[in-house]
Amino acid sequence: MGLRLLRKILIPFAALVIAASVGTLVIGRTHAAATGSSSAMSLTAQSALTQKAEAAAGYQLFQQHCSFCHGAQANGSTGLAPNLQGLGPGTVQLWLSAGWMPLKTPSAQPEAKYPIFTPQQIVDVAEWVASLHPGGVPIAPSLDLKTGSLSNGFSLFTETCAPCHTITGAGDALADGYHAPPLHGVTSQQIWEAVRSGPQNMPQFGPKNITPSELNDIVKYVTQVIEHPSHPGGIALGGVGPVAEGFVGLFAGVGACMVAAYWVGDRTERDEEDDEEHEHSGDDPTLAPEGANA
Amino acid sequence: MIDGLYKWIDNRLNISGGTRKLVNKIFPDHWSFMLGEIALYSFVILLATGVFLTLYFEPSQQQVVYHGSYLPLVGQKMSEAFQSTINLSFAVRCGLLMRQMHHWAANIFVGSIVVHMCRVFFTGGFRRPRELNWIIGVNLMIFAIFNGFLGYSLPDDLVSGTGIRISFSILESLPGGSYIATWLFGGQFPGTLLIDRFFIIHVLILPAAIAGLLAAHLGLLVKQKHTAFAGNGATEKNVVGAPMWPTFLAKTNGFLFLVAGVTALLAATVQINPIWQYGPYVPYKVSYAVQPDWYMGWLDGALRIMPSWEIVLPGHMIPNVFFPGILLPGITFTVLMFWPIIEARFRHDTLEHHILEEPRNNPWRTALGASVLAFYFVLFGASADDVLANYLSVSLNTVLVAFRYLVVLVPVIVYPVTYKICLELQHQPRASKTKRHNIVLRSADGGYSTVESAARPGDALPSFPPLPLDNLIIVGDGAGDGTNGADGAASNGSDTKRGIFRIPRSYR
């Protein structure tokens, strides 16, 4: 409980305090630079270092939206967020295109949102981050989904993906507030990058674990079958397993049969009083009740 | 001509008397007496669709390579059982509809047994002399649940295979369980015999047992006569309702088609058990968000929320799954089966009862039943703890712990609430009836008075006082006793085909 309190209350509070101090520092610095004080020297040195990087279009976007937590050099120097250097452009592209970043609220797991950048902007940011440090997960290559094997993809999906994402790709809750997100509406690029980079709770699968052609098959199965399932049997009930079917069977199935029984059977509870009621039952319902005539 | 033929047959087989008795059997009108018929008719549907499915199903675990019409499976290795289920779904005309009807009918079958059982329980219909029929009914439910589980396992798909794996482990938790499990499965899990064995039990042994018990259930019903709700001339010595022919037969046949219609509608519109999405069972593969069908769901829920206690008897640790997997259903079904005897002992009630109790008039039993139902419903909910956590965006751990509390708290809360509601209803003589307007009248000298308005059509059906018509005795000890009475009942008296028939109870 103490850890959760820390995460929920103290971290945002700490973020606020840091934001305030960073803000005052920045204002003080620019003021000092304008007046031509001694700190002008170090500023020029820094700009020389990043001169090449600044030229990239992603630099501005990163500084505006990401640097607050990840640091101006994406190295996690603020202590608020992890170091992004060396993770590769594929990782950055995945997190931005899924809308996980920028973070909306600090929670166990970032929520998927509509991405704030356009696809081109995402590539720009990813390339700028990648330019800081080599290596990591590359941006997904364009996959040739015409050649892959659906059947092999299905088999591999069952083995490596279904244990968390469920066999229908509906997604499910994992322990400690994490969840495996649904796979409906993901792009082939995201699947590729997620498998290679292992975001959040997901394990990372390298090319020796899942070969490029196997990954091609998985992507083919997810994009063509999981995202476009055929439901020849009718309404799919969310693909969350037999418990939904049980509720439908009990409430719609048995329920409808009970309504039928209620319709066919006699539904009035009768007792001694009914003898006198019987005399009234033939009356025209529109007539005033007998009491009113008295 | 037909008359002559009938006389010829009757002279040799003497069927008139028995048939006359049967034709004139009185069935109560109240709708709640038709709940058991839902079970009966869904069993009929299960038999009909099941026969269709056996024509195409191949009960074998022989590994084959699929080359059918469903592309994602082409080239995958699977058992013949799975392949034939896929083929009967996709390549056989009406196959998928039949499979879905069979599965939905199974869900409705067990569901209606439970609902029927609730009606009998809450109205005290199991009391002497009907204890035996209650016990038969409980056994029918156990067999139905077992057979449902076996049928769910037959396609040998990923989801059901996981369920069989769990049941294998549960069997192993019995004392000497590893012997029992390997004997039943013909070796270690999964082996090569299991589908074959399950198939024979599913299509032959258990259906035969169910049919036999069903015959006994209905035979005892005819022998012991129906119970009845109080009122409308019902006493401890008669049965009030409509005769088998023609009223009840027409009604019940119509009801058969209604139940079949509901099943067919569900099967045609709502998908159940899409095994082509699950794929064949492979022991090292597993999917998340997997539960058994609802009638096994409470057991799955109990397994999920069971704390990891390790109870060690001298020299032997009791496996944890023993408590939710063996002990819970064992206690459940034992207590359920012997409940009529337990209650009679507890209440010192040795009298015969033919008039049903209003549930509100026996708050103790009603509250107990409601609270037990709540217990199992919470367990059923626990079998979907992961799905609930996902939909509610709550941590799975929180949901799990919450269910551990709820499974105790909910029944404890339901009991007093139900008890109180029953007591309140006892003071409302018109409870459960249609409300009528109260008309406020003002007299000439300024006084006010309230008068209840007259009944509207449908508020109460006409009732008939019991008539001492001895010639209407239609069931007697001898076969010839009631022959003329029945015709009289059908044509004589009311045009609503309703009547009072005094029926001596031969066993009294």
PDB file of N, CA, C and O in Angstrom, chain B residues 227-261:
ATOM      1  N   THR B 227     -47.788 -31.703  -7.124  1.00  0.00           N
ATOM      2  CA  THR B 227     -48.113 -30.817  -6.015  1.00  0.00           C
ATOM      3  C   THR B 227     -48.954 -29.674  -6.572  1.00  0.00           C
ATOM      4  O   THR B 227     -49.170 -29.590  -7.783  1.00  0.00           O
ATOM      5  N   ALA B 228     -49.418 -28.793  -5.692  1.00  0.00           N
ATOM      6  CA  ALA B 228     -50.208 -27.663  -6.177  1.00  0.00           C
ATOM      7  C   ALA B 228     -50.025 -26.490  -5.237  1.00  0.00           C
ATOM      8  O   ALA B 228     -49.718 -26.662  -4.051  1.00  0.00           O
ATOM      9  N   PHE B 229     -50.195 -25.318  -5.778  1.00  0.00           N
ATOM     10  CA  PHE B 229     -50.233 -24.137  -4.914  1.00  0.00           C
ATOM     11  C   PHE B 229     -51.585 -24.080  -4.221  1.00  0.00           C
ATOM     12  O   PHE B 229     -52.591 -24.562  -4.762  1.00  0.00           O
ATOM     13  N   ALA B 230     -51.619 -23.499  -3.055  1.00  0.00           N
ATOM     14  CA  ALA B 230     -52.873 -23.396  -2.313  1.00  0.00           C
ATOM     15  C   ALA B 230     -53.840 -22.499  -3.076  1.00  0.00           C
ATOM     16  O   ALA B 230     -53.439 -21.667  -3.887  1.00  0.00           O
ATOM     17  N   GLY B 231     -55.113 -22.674  -2.817  1.00  0.00           N
ATOM     18  CA  GLY B 231     -56.127 -21.852  -3.466  1.00  0.00           C
ATOM     19  C   GLY B 231     -56.736 -22.548  -4.651  1.00  0.00           C
ATOM     20  O   GLY B 231     -56.261 -23.607  -5.088  1.00  0.00           O
ATOM     21  N   ASN B 232     -57.775 -21.990  -5.172  1.00  0.00           N
ATOM     22  CA  ASN B 232     -58.464 -22.525  -6.335  1.00  0.00           C
ATOM     23  C   ASN B 232     -58.911 -23.966  -6.119  1.00  0.00           C
ATOM     24  O   ASN B 232     -58.909 -24.772  -7.019  1.00  0.00           O
ATOM     25  N   GLY B 233     -59.310 -24.244  -4.893  1.00  0.00           N
ATOM     26  CA  GLY B 233     -59.875 -25.552  -4.632  1.00  0.00           C
ATOM     27  C   GLY B 233     -58.865 -26.642  -4.396  1.00  0.00           C
ATOM     28  O   GLY B 233     -59.232 -27.806  -4.242  1.00  0.00           O
ATOM     29  N   ALA B 234     -57.566 -26.301  -4.411  1.00  0.00           N
ATOM     30  CA  ALA B 234     -56.560 -27.332  -4.191  1.00  0.00           C
ATOM     31  C   ALA B 234     -56.546 -27.736  -2.727  1.00  0.00           C
ATOM     32  O   ALA B 234     -56.627 -26.878  -1.841  1.00  0.00           O
ATOM     33  N   THR B 235     -56.514 -29.016  -2.489  1.00  0.00           N
ATOM     34  CA  THR B 235     -56.399 -29.503  -1.124  1.00  0.00           C
ATOM     35  C   THR B 235     -55.261 -30.505  -1.084  1.00  0.00           C
ATOM     36  O   THR B 235     -54.612 -30.767  -2.088  1.00  0.00           O
ATOM     37  N   GLU B 236     -55.051 -31.069   0.092  1.00  0.00           N
ATOM     38  CA  GLU B 236     -54.001 -32.080   0.215  1.00  0.00           C
ATOM     39  C   GLU B 236     -54.402 -33.372  -0.478  1.00  0.00           C
ATOM     40  O   GLU B 236     -53.632 -34.315  -0.554  1.00  0.00           O
ATOM     41  N   LYS B 237     -55.656 -33.454  -0.947  1.00  0.00           N
ATOM     42  CA  LYS B 237     -56.110 -34.743  -1.467  1.00  0.00           C
ATOM     43  C   LYS B 237     -56.451 -34.694  -2.942  1.00  0.00           C
ATOM     44  O   LYS B 237     -56.965 -35.657  -3.488  1.00  0.00           O
ATOM     45  N   ASN B 238     -56.281 -33.594  -3.608  1.00  0.00           N
ATOM     46  CA  ASN B 238     -56.643 -33.568  -5.023  1.00  0.00           C
ATOM     47  C   ASN B 238     -55.540 -32.913  -5.848  1.00  0.00           C
ATOM     48  O   ASN B 238     -54.545 -32.430  -5.311  1.00  0.00           O
ATOM     49  N   VAL B 239     -55.720 -32.921  -7.139  1.00  0.00           N
ATOM     50  CA  VAL B 239     -54.825 -32.189  -8.035  1.00  0.00           C
ATOM     51  C   VAL B 239     -55.707 -31.320  -8.910  1.00  0.00           C
ATOM     52  O   VAL B 239     -56.725 -31.788  -9.443  1.00  0.00           O
ATOM     53  N   VAL B 240     -55.364 -30.054  -9.027  1.00  0.00           N
ATOM     54  CA  VAL B 240     -56.174 -29.127  -9.803  1.00  0.00           C
ATOM     55  C   VAL B 240     -55.411 -28.766 -11.066  1.00  0.00           C
ATOM     56  O   VAL B 240     -54.229 -28.455 -11.010  1.00  0.00           O
ATOM     57  N   GLY B 241     -56.089 -28.819 -12.181  1.00  0.00           N
ATOM     58  CA  GLY B 241     -55.402 -28.434 -13.407  1.00  0.00           C
ATOM     59  C   GLY B 241     -56.158 -28.909 -14.623  1.00  0.00           C
ATOM     60  O   GLY B 241     -57.359 -29.142 -14.574  1.00  0.00           O
ATOM     61  N   ALA B 242     -55.423 -29.026 -15.698  1.00  0.00           N
ATOM     62  CA  ALA B 242     -56.033 -29.431 -16.956  1.00  0.00           C
ATOM     63  C   ALA B 242     -55.646 -30.880 -17.238  1.00  0.00           C
ATOM     64  O   ALA B 242     -54.550 -31.303 -16.894  1.00  0.00           O
ATOM     65  N   PRO B 243     -56.548 -31.639 -17.858  1.00  0.00           N
ATOM     66  CA  PRO B 243     -56.219 -33.029 -18.157  1.00  0.00           C
ATOM     67  C   PRO B 243     -55.200 -33.119 -19.280  1.00  0.00           C
ATOM     68  O   PRO B 243     -55.042 -32.192 -20.069  1.00  0.00           O
ATOM     69  N   MET B 244     -54.536 -34.263 -19.308  1.00  0.00           N
ATOM     70  CA  MET B 244     -53.506 -34.500 -20.322  1.00  0.00           C
ATOM     71  C   MET B 244     -54.057 -34.265 -21.724  1.00  0.00           C
ATOM     72  O   MET B 244     -53.466 -33.541 -22.522  1.00  0.00           O
ATOM     73  N   TRP B 245     -55.196 -34.895 -22.000  1.00  0.00           N
ATOM     74  CA  TRP B 245     -55.803 -34.760 -23.319  1.00  0.00           C
ATOM     75  C   TRP B 245     -57.086 -33.976 -23.198  1.00  0.00           C
ATOM     76  O   TRP B 245     -57.870 -34.298 -22.331  1.00  0.00           O
ATOM     77  N   PRO B 246     -57.327 -32.973 -23.993  1.00  0.00           N
ATOM     78  CA  PRO B 246     -56.456 -32.449 -25.031  1.00  0.00           C
ATOM     79  C   PRO B 246     -55.653 -31.233 -24.569  1.00  0.00           C
ATOM     80  O   PRO B 246     -54.699 -30.846 -25.235  1.00  0.00           O
ATOM     81  N   THR B 247     -56.046 -30.652 -23.429  1.00  0.00           N
ATOM     82  CA  THR B 247     -55.497 -29.345 -23.065  1.00  0.00           C
ATOM     83  C   THR B 247     -53.989 -29.374 -22.866  1.00  0.00           C
ATOM     84  O   THR B 247     -53.246 -28.649 -23.511  1.00  0.00           O
ATOM     85  N   PHE B 248     -53.548 -30.252 -21.958  1.00  0.00           N
ATOM     86  CA  PHE B 248     -52.141 -30.196 -21.596  1.00  0.00           C
ATOM     87  C   PHE B 248     -51.246 -30.628 -22.749  1.00  0.00           C
ATOM     88  O   PHE B 248     -50.173 -30.067 -22.958  1.00  0.00           O
ATOM     89  N   LEU B 249     -51.725 -31.630 -23.484  1.00  0.00           N
ATOM     90  CA  LEU B 249     -50.893 -32.129 -24.575  1.00  0.00           C
ATOM     91  C   LEU B 249     -50.644 -31.031 -25.616  1.00  0.00           C
ATOM     92  O   LEU B 249     -49.530 -30.847 -26.110  1.00  0.00           O
ATOM     93  N   ALA B 250     -51.708 -30.294 -25.920  1.00  0.00           N
ATOM     94  CA  ALA B 250     -51.554 -29.199 -26.883  1.00  0.00           C
ATOM     95  C   ALA B 250     -50.586 -28.152 -26.346  1.00  0.00           C
ATOM     96  O   ALA B 250     -49.698 -27.665 -27.049  1.00  0.00           O
ATOM     97  N   LYS B 251     -50.770 -27.847 -25.062  1.00  0.00           N
ATOM     98  CA  LYS B 251     -49.937 -26.811 -24.453  1.00  0.00           C
ATOM     99  C   LYS B 251     -48.475 -27.229 -24.439  1.00  0.00           C
ATOM    100  O   LYS B 251     -47.582 -26.474 -24.806  1.00  0.00           O
ATOM    101  N   THR B 252     -48.255 -28.465 -24.028  1.00  0.00           N
ATOM    102  CA  THR B 252     -46.875 -28.900 -23.855  1.00  0.00           C
ATOM    103  C   THR B 252     -46.181 -29.114 -25.203  1.00  0.00           C
ATOM    104  O   THR B 252     -44.984 -28.881 -25.344  1.00  0.00           O
ATOM    105  N   ASN B 253     -46.957 -29.526 -26.208  1.00  0.00           N
ATOM    106  CA  ASN B 253     -46.357 -29.638 -27.532  1.00  0.00           C
ATOM    107  C   ASN B 253     -45.962 -28.275 -28.063  1.00  0.00           C
ATOM    108  O   ASN B 253     -44.893 -28.108 -28.638  1.00  0.00           O
ATOM    109  N   GLY B 254     -46.833 -27.331 -27.862  1.00  0.00           N
ATOM    110  CA  GLY B 254     -46.488 -25.968 -28.256  1.00  0.00           C
ATOM    111  C   GLY B 254     -45.235 -25.510 -27.539  1.00  0.00           C
ATOM    112  O   GLY B 254     -44.360 -24.857 -28.108  1.00  0.00           O
ATOM    113  N   PHE B 255     -45.139 -25.910 -26.280  1.00  0.00           N
ATOM    114  CA  PHE B 255     -43.990 -25.491 -25.479  1.00  0.00           C
ATOM    115  C   PHE B 255     -42.699 -26.126 -25.989  1.00  0.00           C
ATOM    116  O   PHE B 255     -41.645 -25.490 -25.990  1.00  0.00           O
ATOM    117  N   LEU B 256     -42.797 -27.379 -26.435  1.00  0.00           N
ATOM    118  CA  LEU B 256     -41.633 -28.033 -27.047  1.00  0.00           C
ATOM    119  C   LEU B 256     -41.107 -27.188 -28.201  1.00  0.00           C
ATOM    120  O   LEU B 256     -39.904 -26.941 -28.323  1.00  0.00           O
ATOM    121  N   PHE B 257     -42.027 -26.718 -29.028  1.00  0.00           N
ATOM    122  CA  PHE B 257     -41.588 -25.940 -30.186  1.00  0.00           C
ATOM    123  C   PHE B 257     -41.060 -24.574 -29.761  1.00  0.00           C
ATOM    124  O   PHE B 257     -40.158 -24.034 -30.397  1.00  0.00           O
ATOM    125  N   LEU B 258     -41.604 -24.023 -28.684  1.00  0.00           N
ATOM    126  CA  LEU B 258     -41.074 -22.743 -28.194  1.00  0.00           C
ATOM    127  C   LEU B 258     -39.631 -22.910 -27.707  1.00  0.00           C
ATOM    128  O   LEU B 258     -38.765 -22.099 -28.028  1.00  0.00           O
ATOM    129  N   VAL B 259     -39.398 -23.978 -26.944  1.00  0.00           N
ATOM    130  CA  VAL B 259     -38.032 -24.212 -26.441  1.00  0.00           C
ATOM    131  C   VAL B 259     -37.086 -24.464 -27.614  1.00  0.00           C
ATOM    132  O   VAL B 259     -35.978 -23.914 -27.680  1.00  0.00           O
ATOM    133  N   ALA B 260     -37.542 -25.287 -28.565  1.00  0.00           N
ATOM    134  CA  ALA B 260     -36.712 -25.546 -29.740  1.00  0.00           C
ATOM    135  C   ALA B 260     -36.473 -24.255 -30.516  1.00  0.00           C
ATOM    136  O   ALA B 260     -35.374 -24.019 -31.025  1.00  0.00           O
ATOM    137  N   GLY B 261     -37.481 -23.408 -30.563  1.00  0.00           N
ATOM    138  CA  GLY B 261     -37.350 -22.132 -31.271  1.00  0.00           C
ATOM    139  C   GLY B 261     -36.320 -21.232 -30.613  1.00  0.00           C
ATOM    140  O   GLY B 261     -35.478 -20.635 -31.290  1.00  0.00           O
TER     141      GLY B 261
END
